[in-house]
Coordinates of C-alpha atoms in Angstrom, one line a residue:
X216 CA 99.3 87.1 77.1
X217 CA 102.1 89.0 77.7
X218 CA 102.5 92.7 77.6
X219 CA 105.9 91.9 75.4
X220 CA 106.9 89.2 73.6
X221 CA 110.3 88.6 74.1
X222 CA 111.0 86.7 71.3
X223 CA 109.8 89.5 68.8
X224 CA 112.2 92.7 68.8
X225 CA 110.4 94.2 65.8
X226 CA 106.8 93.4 67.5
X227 CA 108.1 95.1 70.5
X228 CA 109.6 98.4 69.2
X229 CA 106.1 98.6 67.6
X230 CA 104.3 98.4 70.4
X231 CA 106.5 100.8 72.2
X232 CA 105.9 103.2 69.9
X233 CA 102.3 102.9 70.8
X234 CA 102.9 103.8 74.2
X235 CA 104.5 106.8 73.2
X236 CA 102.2 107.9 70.8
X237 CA 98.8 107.4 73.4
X238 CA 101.0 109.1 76.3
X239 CA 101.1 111.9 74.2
X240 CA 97.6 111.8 72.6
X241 CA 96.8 112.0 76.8
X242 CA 99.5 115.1 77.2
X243 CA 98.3 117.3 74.4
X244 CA 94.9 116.9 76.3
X245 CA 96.1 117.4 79.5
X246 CA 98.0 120.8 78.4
X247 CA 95.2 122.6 77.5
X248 CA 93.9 122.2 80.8
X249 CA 93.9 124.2 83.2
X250 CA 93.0 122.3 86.2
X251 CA 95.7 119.6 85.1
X252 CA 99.1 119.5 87.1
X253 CA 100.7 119.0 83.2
X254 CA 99.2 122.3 82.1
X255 CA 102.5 124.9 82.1
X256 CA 100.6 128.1 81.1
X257 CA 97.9 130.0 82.1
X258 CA 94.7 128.6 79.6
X259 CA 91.7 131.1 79.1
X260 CA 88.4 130.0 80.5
X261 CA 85.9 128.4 77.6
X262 CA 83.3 130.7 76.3
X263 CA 79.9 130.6 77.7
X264 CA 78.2 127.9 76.7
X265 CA 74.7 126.6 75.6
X266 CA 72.5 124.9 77.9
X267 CA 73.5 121.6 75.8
X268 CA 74.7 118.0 77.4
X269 CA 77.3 115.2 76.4
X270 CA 76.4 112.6 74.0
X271 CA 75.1 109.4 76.3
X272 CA 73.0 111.2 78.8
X273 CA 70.0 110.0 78.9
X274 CA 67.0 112.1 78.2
X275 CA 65.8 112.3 82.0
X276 CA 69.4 113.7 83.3
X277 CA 69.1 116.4 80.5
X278 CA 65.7 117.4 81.5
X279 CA 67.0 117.6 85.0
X280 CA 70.1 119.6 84.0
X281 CA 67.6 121.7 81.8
X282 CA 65.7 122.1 84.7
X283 CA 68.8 123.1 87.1
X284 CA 69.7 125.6 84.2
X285 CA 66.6 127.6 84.0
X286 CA 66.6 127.5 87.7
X287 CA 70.0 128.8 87.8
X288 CA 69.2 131.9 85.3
X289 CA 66.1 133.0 86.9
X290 CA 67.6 133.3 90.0
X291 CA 70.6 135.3 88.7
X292 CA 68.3 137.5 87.2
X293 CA 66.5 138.1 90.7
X294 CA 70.3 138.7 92.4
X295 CA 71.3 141.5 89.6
X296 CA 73.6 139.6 87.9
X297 CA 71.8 138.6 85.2
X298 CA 74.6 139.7 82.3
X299 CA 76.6 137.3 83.9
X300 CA 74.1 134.4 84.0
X301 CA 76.1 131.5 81.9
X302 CA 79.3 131.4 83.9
X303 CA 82.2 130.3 82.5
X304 CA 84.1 126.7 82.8
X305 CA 87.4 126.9 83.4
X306 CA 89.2 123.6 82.6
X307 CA 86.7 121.9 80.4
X308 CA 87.2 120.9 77.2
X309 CA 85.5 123.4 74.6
X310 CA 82.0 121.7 73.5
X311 CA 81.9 121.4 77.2
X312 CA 81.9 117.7 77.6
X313 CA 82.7 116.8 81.7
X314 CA 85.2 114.2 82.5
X315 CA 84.6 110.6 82.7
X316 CA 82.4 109.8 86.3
X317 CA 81.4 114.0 86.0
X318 CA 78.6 115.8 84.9
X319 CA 78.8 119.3 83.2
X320 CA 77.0 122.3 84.8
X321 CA 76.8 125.7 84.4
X322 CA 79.1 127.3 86.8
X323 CA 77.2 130.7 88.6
X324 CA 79.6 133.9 89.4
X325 CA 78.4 133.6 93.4
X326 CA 77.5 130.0 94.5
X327 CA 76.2 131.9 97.4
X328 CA 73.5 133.8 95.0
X329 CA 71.3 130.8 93.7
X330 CA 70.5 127.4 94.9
X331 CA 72.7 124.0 94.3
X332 CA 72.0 120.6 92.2
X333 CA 69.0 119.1 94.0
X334 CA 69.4 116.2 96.0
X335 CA 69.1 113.1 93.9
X336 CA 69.9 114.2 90.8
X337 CA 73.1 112.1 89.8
X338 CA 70.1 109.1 90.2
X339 CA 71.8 108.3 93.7
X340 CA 75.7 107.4 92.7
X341 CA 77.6 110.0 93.4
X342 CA 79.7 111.5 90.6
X343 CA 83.1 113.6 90.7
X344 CA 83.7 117.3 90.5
X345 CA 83.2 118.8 86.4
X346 CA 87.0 120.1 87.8
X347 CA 88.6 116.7 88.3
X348 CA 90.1 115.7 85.3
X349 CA 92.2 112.7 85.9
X350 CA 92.3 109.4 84.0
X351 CA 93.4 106.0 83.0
X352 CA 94.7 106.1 80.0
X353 CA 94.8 102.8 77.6
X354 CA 97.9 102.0 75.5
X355 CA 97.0 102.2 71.5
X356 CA 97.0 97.9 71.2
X357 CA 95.3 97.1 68.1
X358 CA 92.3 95.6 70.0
X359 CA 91.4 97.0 73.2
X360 CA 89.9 93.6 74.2
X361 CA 93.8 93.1 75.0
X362 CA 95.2 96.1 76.3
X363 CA 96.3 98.0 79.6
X364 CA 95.4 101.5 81.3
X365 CA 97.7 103.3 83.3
X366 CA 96.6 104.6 87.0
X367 CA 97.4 108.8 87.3
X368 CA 100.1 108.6 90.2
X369 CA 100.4 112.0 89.8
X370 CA 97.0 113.5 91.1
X371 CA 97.0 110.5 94.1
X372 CA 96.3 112.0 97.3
X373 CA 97.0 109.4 100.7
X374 CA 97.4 105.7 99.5
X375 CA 94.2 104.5 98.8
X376 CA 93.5 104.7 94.7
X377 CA 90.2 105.5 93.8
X378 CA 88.6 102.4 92.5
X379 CA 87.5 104.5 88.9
X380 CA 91.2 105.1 88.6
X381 CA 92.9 101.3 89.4
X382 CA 94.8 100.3 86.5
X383 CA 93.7 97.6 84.2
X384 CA 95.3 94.8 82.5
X385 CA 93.2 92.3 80.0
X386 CA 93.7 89.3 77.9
X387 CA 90.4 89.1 76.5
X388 CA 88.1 92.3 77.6
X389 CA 85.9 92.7 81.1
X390 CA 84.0 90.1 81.5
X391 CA 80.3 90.3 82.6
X392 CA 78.9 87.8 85.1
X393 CA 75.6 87.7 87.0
X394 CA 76.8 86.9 90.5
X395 CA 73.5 84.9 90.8
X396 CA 74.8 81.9 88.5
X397 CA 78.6 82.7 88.8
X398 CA 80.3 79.7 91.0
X399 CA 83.6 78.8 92.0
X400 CA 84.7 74.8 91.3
X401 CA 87.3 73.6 93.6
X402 CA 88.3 70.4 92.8
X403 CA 91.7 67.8 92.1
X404 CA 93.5 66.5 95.2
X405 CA 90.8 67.8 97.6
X406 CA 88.7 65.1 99.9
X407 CA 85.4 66.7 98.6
X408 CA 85.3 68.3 95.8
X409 CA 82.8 71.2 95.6
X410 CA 81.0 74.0 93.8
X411 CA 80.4 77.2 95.7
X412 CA 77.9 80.3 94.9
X413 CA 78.6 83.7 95.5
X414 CA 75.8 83.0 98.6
X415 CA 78.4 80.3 99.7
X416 CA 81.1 82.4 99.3
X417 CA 79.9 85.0 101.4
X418 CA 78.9 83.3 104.1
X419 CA 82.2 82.4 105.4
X420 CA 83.8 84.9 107.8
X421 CA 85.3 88.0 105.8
X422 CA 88.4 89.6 106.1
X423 CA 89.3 93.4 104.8
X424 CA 92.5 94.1 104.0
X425 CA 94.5 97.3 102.3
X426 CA 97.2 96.2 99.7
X427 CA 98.5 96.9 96.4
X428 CA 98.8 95.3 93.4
X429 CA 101.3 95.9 90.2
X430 CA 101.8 94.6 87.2
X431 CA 105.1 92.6 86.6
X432 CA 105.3 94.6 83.5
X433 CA 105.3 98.2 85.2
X434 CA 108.1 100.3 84.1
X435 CA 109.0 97.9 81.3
X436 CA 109.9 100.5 78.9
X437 CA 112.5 102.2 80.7
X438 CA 115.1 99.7 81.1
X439 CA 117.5 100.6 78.3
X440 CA 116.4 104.3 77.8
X441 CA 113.9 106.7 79.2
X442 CA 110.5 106.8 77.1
X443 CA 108.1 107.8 78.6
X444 CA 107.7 111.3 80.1
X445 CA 105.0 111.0 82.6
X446 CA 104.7 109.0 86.3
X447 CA 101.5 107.7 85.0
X448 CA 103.1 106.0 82.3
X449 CA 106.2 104.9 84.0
X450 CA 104.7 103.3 86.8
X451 CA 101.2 104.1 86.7
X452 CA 100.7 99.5 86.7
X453 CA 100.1 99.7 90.4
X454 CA 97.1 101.0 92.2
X455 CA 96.4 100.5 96.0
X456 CA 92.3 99.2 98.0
X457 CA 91.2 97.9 100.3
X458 CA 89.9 94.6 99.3
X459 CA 87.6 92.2 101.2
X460 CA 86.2 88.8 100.9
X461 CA 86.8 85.3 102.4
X462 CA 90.6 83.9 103.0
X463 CA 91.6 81.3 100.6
X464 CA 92.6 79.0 103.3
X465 CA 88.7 78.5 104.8
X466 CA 87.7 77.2 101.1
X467 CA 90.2 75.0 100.8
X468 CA 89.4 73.7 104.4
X469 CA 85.7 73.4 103.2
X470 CA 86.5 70.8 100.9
X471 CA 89.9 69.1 102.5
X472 CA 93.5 69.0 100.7
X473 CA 94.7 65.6 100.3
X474 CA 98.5 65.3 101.6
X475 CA 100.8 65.8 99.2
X476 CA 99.3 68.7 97.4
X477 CA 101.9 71.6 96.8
X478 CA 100.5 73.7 94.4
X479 CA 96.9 74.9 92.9
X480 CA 95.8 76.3 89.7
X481 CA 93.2 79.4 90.0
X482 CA 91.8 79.9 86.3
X483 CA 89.6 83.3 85.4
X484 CA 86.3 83.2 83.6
X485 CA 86.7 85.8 80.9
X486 CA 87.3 85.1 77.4
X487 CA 90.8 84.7 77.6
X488 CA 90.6 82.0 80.4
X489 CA 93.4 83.1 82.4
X490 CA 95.4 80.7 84.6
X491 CA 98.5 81.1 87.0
X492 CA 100.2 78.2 89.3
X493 CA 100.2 79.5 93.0
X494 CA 102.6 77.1 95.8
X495 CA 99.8 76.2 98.6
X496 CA 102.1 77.8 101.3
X497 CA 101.3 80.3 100.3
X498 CA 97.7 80.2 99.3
X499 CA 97.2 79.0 103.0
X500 CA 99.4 81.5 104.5
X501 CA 97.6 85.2 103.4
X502 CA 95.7 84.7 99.8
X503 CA 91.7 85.7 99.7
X504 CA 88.7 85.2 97.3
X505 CA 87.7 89.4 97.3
X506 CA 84.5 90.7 96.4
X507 CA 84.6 93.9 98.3
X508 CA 86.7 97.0 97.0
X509 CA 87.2 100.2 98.7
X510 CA 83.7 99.8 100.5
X511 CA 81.5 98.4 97.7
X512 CA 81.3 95.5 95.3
X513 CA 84.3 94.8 93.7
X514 CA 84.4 96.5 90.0
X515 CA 84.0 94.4 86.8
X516 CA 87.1 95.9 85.2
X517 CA 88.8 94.2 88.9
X518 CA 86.9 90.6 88.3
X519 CA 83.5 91.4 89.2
X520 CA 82.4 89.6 90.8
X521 CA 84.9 87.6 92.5
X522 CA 89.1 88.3 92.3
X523 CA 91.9 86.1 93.5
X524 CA 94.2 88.5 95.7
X525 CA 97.5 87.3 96.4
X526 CA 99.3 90.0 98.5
X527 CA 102.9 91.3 97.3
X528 CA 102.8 88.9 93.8
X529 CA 103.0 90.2 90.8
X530 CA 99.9 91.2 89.0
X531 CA 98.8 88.5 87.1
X532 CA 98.6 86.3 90.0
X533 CA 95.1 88.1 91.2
X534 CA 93.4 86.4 88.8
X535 CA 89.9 88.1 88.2
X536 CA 86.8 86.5 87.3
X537 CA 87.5 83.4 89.9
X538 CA 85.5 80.3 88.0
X539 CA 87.8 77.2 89.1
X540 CA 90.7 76.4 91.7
X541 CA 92.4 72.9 91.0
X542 CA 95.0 71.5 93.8
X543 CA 98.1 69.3 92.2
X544 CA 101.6 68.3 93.7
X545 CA 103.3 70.4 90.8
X546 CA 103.1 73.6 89.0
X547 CA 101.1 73.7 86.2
X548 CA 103.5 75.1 83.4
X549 CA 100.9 77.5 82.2
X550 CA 101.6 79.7 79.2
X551 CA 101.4 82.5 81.2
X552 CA 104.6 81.3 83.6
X553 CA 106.5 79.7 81.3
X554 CA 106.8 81.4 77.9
X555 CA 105.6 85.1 79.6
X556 CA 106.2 86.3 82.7
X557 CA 109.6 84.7 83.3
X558 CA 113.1 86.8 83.4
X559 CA 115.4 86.5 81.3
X560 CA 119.3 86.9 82.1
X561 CA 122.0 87.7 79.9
X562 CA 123.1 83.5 80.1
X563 CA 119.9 82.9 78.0
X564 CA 118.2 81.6 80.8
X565 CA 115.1 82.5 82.3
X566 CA 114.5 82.8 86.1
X567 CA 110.8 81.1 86.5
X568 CA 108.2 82.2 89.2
X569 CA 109.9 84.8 90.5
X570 CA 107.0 86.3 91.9
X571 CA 107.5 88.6 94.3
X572 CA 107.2 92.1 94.1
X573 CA 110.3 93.5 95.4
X574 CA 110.9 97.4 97.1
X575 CA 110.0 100.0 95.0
X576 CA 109.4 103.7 95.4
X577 CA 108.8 106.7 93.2
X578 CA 107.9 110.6 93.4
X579 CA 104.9 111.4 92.1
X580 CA 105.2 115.2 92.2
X581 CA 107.7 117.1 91.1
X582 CA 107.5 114.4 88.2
X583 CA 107.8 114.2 84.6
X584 CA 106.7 117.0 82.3
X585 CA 105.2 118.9 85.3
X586 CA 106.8 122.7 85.5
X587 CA 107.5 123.9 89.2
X588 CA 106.1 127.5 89.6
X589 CA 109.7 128.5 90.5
X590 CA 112.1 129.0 93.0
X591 CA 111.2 128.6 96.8
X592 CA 109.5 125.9 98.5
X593 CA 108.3 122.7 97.1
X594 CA 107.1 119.7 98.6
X595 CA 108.2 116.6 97.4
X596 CA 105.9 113.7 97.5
X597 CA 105.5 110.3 96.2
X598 CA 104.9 106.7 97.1
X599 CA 106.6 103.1 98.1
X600 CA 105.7 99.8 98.5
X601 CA 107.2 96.3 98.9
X602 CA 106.0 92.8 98.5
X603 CA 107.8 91.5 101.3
X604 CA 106.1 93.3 104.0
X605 CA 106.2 97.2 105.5
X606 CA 108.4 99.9 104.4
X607 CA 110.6 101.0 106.7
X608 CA 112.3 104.0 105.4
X609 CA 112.7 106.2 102.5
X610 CA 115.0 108.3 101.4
X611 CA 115.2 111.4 98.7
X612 CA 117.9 112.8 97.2
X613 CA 117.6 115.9 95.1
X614 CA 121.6 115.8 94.2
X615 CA 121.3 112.6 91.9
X616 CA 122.1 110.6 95.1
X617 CA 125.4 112.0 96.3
X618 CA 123.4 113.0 99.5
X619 CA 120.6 111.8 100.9
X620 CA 117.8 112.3 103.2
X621 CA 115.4 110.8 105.4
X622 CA 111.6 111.5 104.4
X623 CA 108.5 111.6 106.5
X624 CA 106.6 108.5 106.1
X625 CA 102.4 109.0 106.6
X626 CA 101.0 106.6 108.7
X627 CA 99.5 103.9 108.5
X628 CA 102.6 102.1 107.3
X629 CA 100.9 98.6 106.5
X630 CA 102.6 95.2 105.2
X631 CA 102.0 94.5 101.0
X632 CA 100.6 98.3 100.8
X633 CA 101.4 101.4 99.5
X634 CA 103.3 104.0 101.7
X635 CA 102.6 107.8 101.5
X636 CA 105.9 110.0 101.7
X637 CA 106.8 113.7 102.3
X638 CA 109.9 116.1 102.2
X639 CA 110.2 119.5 102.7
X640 CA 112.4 121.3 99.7
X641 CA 113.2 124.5 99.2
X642 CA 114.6 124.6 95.3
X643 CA 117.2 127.4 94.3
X644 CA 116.6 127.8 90.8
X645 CA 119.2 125.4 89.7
X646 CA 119.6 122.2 87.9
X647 CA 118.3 119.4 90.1
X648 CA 118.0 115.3 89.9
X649 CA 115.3 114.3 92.5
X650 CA 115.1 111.0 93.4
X651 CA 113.7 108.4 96.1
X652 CA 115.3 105.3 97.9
X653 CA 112.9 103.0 99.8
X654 CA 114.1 100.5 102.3
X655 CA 111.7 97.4 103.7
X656 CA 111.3 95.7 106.5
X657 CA 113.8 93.4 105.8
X658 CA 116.3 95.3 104.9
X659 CA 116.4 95.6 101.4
X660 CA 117.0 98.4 99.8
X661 CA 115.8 99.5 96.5
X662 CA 118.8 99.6 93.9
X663 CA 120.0 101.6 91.1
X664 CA 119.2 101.2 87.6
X665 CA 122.6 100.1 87.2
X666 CA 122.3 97.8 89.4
X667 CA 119.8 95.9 88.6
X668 CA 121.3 95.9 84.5
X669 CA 124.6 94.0 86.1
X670 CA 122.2 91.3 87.3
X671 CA 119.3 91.2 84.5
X672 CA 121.5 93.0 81.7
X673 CA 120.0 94.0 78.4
X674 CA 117.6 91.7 76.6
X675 CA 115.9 92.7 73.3
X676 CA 115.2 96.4 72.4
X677 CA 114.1 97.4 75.2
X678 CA 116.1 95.5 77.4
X679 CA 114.7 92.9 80.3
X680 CA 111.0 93.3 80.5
X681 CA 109.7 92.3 83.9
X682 CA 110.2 93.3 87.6
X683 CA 111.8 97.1 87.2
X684 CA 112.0 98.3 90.5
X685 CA 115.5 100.7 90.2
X686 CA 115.7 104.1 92.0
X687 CA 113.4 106.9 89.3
X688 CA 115.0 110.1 88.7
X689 CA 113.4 113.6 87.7
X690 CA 115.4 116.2 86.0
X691 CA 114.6 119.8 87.1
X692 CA 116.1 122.2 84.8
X693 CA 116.7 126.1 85.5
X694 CA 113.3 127.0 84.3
X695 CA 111.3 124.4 86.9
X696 CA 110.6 121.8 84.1
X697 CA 111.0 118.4 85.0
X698 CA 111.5 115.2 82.5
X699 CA 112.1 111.6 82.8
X700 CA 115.9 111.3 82.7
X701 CA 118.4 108.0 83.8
X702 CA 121.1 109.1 86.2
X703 CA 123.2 106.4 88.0

């Protein structure tokens, strides 16, 4: 279903309110951190701690860890430092519990002094650093079988989002699927008709490409009013990999479509049995079955073990879980493109398939309740991306867009993907509004919230709900904090 419901103003303040309240659940966390880019102030190291593990780990990782410990303190003891044995964690929460994809160790004065983890021991996955702290974070829905987490923008480094950290958006939970028995029926007005395994699928030639993916939805609750204080929360419903798998276009070729067919229906295999209507042009033209992301098998929270990507459309469209494709000369009129994920205008219509992701770009740091150390330089960073094809330029303003100027764009600079941008600033202390402006390759350029309010207006409490790509600004006041503010 939808994130909103646009025909429930009461329903919708309620779940906005959620939002609020799990963003700052996350901050209040994220504060007392150290090692987080939302901590403001200087946070004491934790006391030394017991040779004790998280809840979960299974007994064999805490006899190794046990093992590492004593190892640890023994050879402490032979360097002279043996007061100092149980070093302490900076950045970790107080019973000593490592972030999610970490494991906690004790941290020695000299690294130099004693040996490291031996070889093996994370049971041959590699884990994260005990210092990485960053992490989806799920808006408080009453279920979270039907719910949505929120990629950290913020910490990105390059383009590429860590396939841990990808948002999520379900209907009916993560679906788990042995890739043995998992096919794919394609079938309506095809010549041949036909079932495929995941050993069919995969013997076709592959094709890897880099692109993002946002939800529709992303940024929905900043249309009439800013709410939420953090990039992760106001855009964090887009994530960037590198996807591979087989191109749409050789299945259908497998099995023949019958003249006449214009659109097909690609329904998901989870619980909620989702289903979108995608026009065969396109299908043909750049749309792939994916099993590969980011170098490995695609994660089940991503439709292990097969995902529809269809490149620059709207989230919904890369339907996960891939159990059935059905060819047709019309759209289907599924709920999820006729009552949902449709825009409505201030007529009382609503615009239907509009599907395309259009131009969007935001700074990612300096951004919302981050404090800059103070005056000097800063670099600004942050990212854009367009469904339409490349970007071509962006450009940041730091004077609430009276002036502007041209950033540096990191390469690559591919079609559908994600584009990494840089500007040198050197920040005088004073009040500033930062902003970013990104323009495509086809020339358009990303509007104004006000803009895009004259077209869409103001719909419900929260106003329109869907497709909010205006210009994002930051508000840096005289003391280097920076909020969530609308200026336009």
């Amino acid at each position: 279903m939808s994130i909103l419901d646009p025909n429930n103003d009461a329903k919708n303040k309620l779940k906005i309110a959620s939002l609020v309240e799990a963003e700052e659940a996350f901050l209040a966390k994220a504060r007392t951190n150290v090692n987080s880019v939302y901590s403001g102030r200087h946070v004491e190291p934790a006391a030394p701690v017991k040779d004790e593990h998280a809840e979960g780990t299974d007994r064999l990782q805490q006899a190794q860890n046990r093992r590492h410990f004593l190892a640890s303190v023994a050879a402490l003891a032979s360097s002279g430092v043996a007061g100092r044995a149980i070093a302490q964690t900076a950045g970790l929460s107080p019973d000593n519990k490592a972030p999610a994809g970490a494991v906690w160790r004790s941290v020695p004065e000299d690294a130099t002094k004693i040996p490291g983890v031996a070889i093996g021991e994370d049971g041959g996955y590699g884990t994260r650093s005990q210092f990485e702290t960053e992490v989806r974070w799920r808006f408080g829905t009453k279920t979270p079988i039907s719910s949505w987490s929120m990629t950290p923008l913020e910490q990105g480094v390059g383009i590429i989002t860590p396939s841990g950290l990808h948002f999520e958006r379900h209907h009916g939970g993560i679906a788990t699927i042995d890739p043995a028995t998992h096919k794919v029926f394609v079938h309506g007005m095809v010549k041949q008709p036909k079932k495929f395994s995941m050993q069919d699928v995969k013997r076709f030639p592959s094709i890897s490409r880099i692109h993002f993916i946002e939800c529709s939805g992303n940024g929905l609750t900043e249309w009439s009013k800013p709410t939420l204080k953090t990039v992760q929360g106001t855009h964090g419903l887009v994530s960037t990999s590198e996807w591979t798998g087989v191109p749409l276009s050789t299945i259908l070729n497998e099995v023949g479509v019958k003249s006449g067919a214009k659109w097909l229906l690609v329904e998901g295999g989870d619980s909620a049995v989702m289903t979108r209507s995608i026009p065969i042009d396109k299908a043909m033209k750049d749309c792939f079955l994916a099993y590969g992301q980011n170098g490995e098998a695609i994660r089940p929270e991503q439709g292990y073990p097969l995902r529809l990507i269809v490149p620059g459309y709207e989230g919904n469209m890369h339907i996960k879980w891939v159990r059935r494709i059905e060819l047709s000369d019309k759209p289907f009129m599924t709920r999820e493109e006729t009552s949902k994920y449709t825009d409505l205008l201030p007529s009382g219509k609503a615009v239907q398939f509009s599907l395309i992701m259009d131009a969007k770009s935001v700074i990612t740091r300096p951004s919302g309740e981050m404090a800059l150390s103070g005056p000097g330089f800063h670099e600004i960073t942050g990212l854009a991306w367009s469904g339409r094809g490349r970007i071509k330029r962006v450009d940041v303003s730091t004077d609430g867009g009276r002036t502007w100027k041209s950033a540096e764009l990191q390469g690559p600079i591919l079609p559908i993907c994600q584009a990494r941008f840089r500007f040198p600033w050197v920040w005088d202390g004073k009040e500033a509004i930062l902003q970013s402006r990104c323009v495509d390759e086809t020339g358009y350029v990303q509007p104004t919230l006000g803009q895009l309010i004259e077209v869409r207006g103001l719909n419900g409490p929260i106003g329109s709900v869907y497709h909010l790509n205006a210009i994002q600004s930051w508000k840096v006041d005289t003391e280097g904090r920076v909020s969530n503010v609308h200026y336009y």
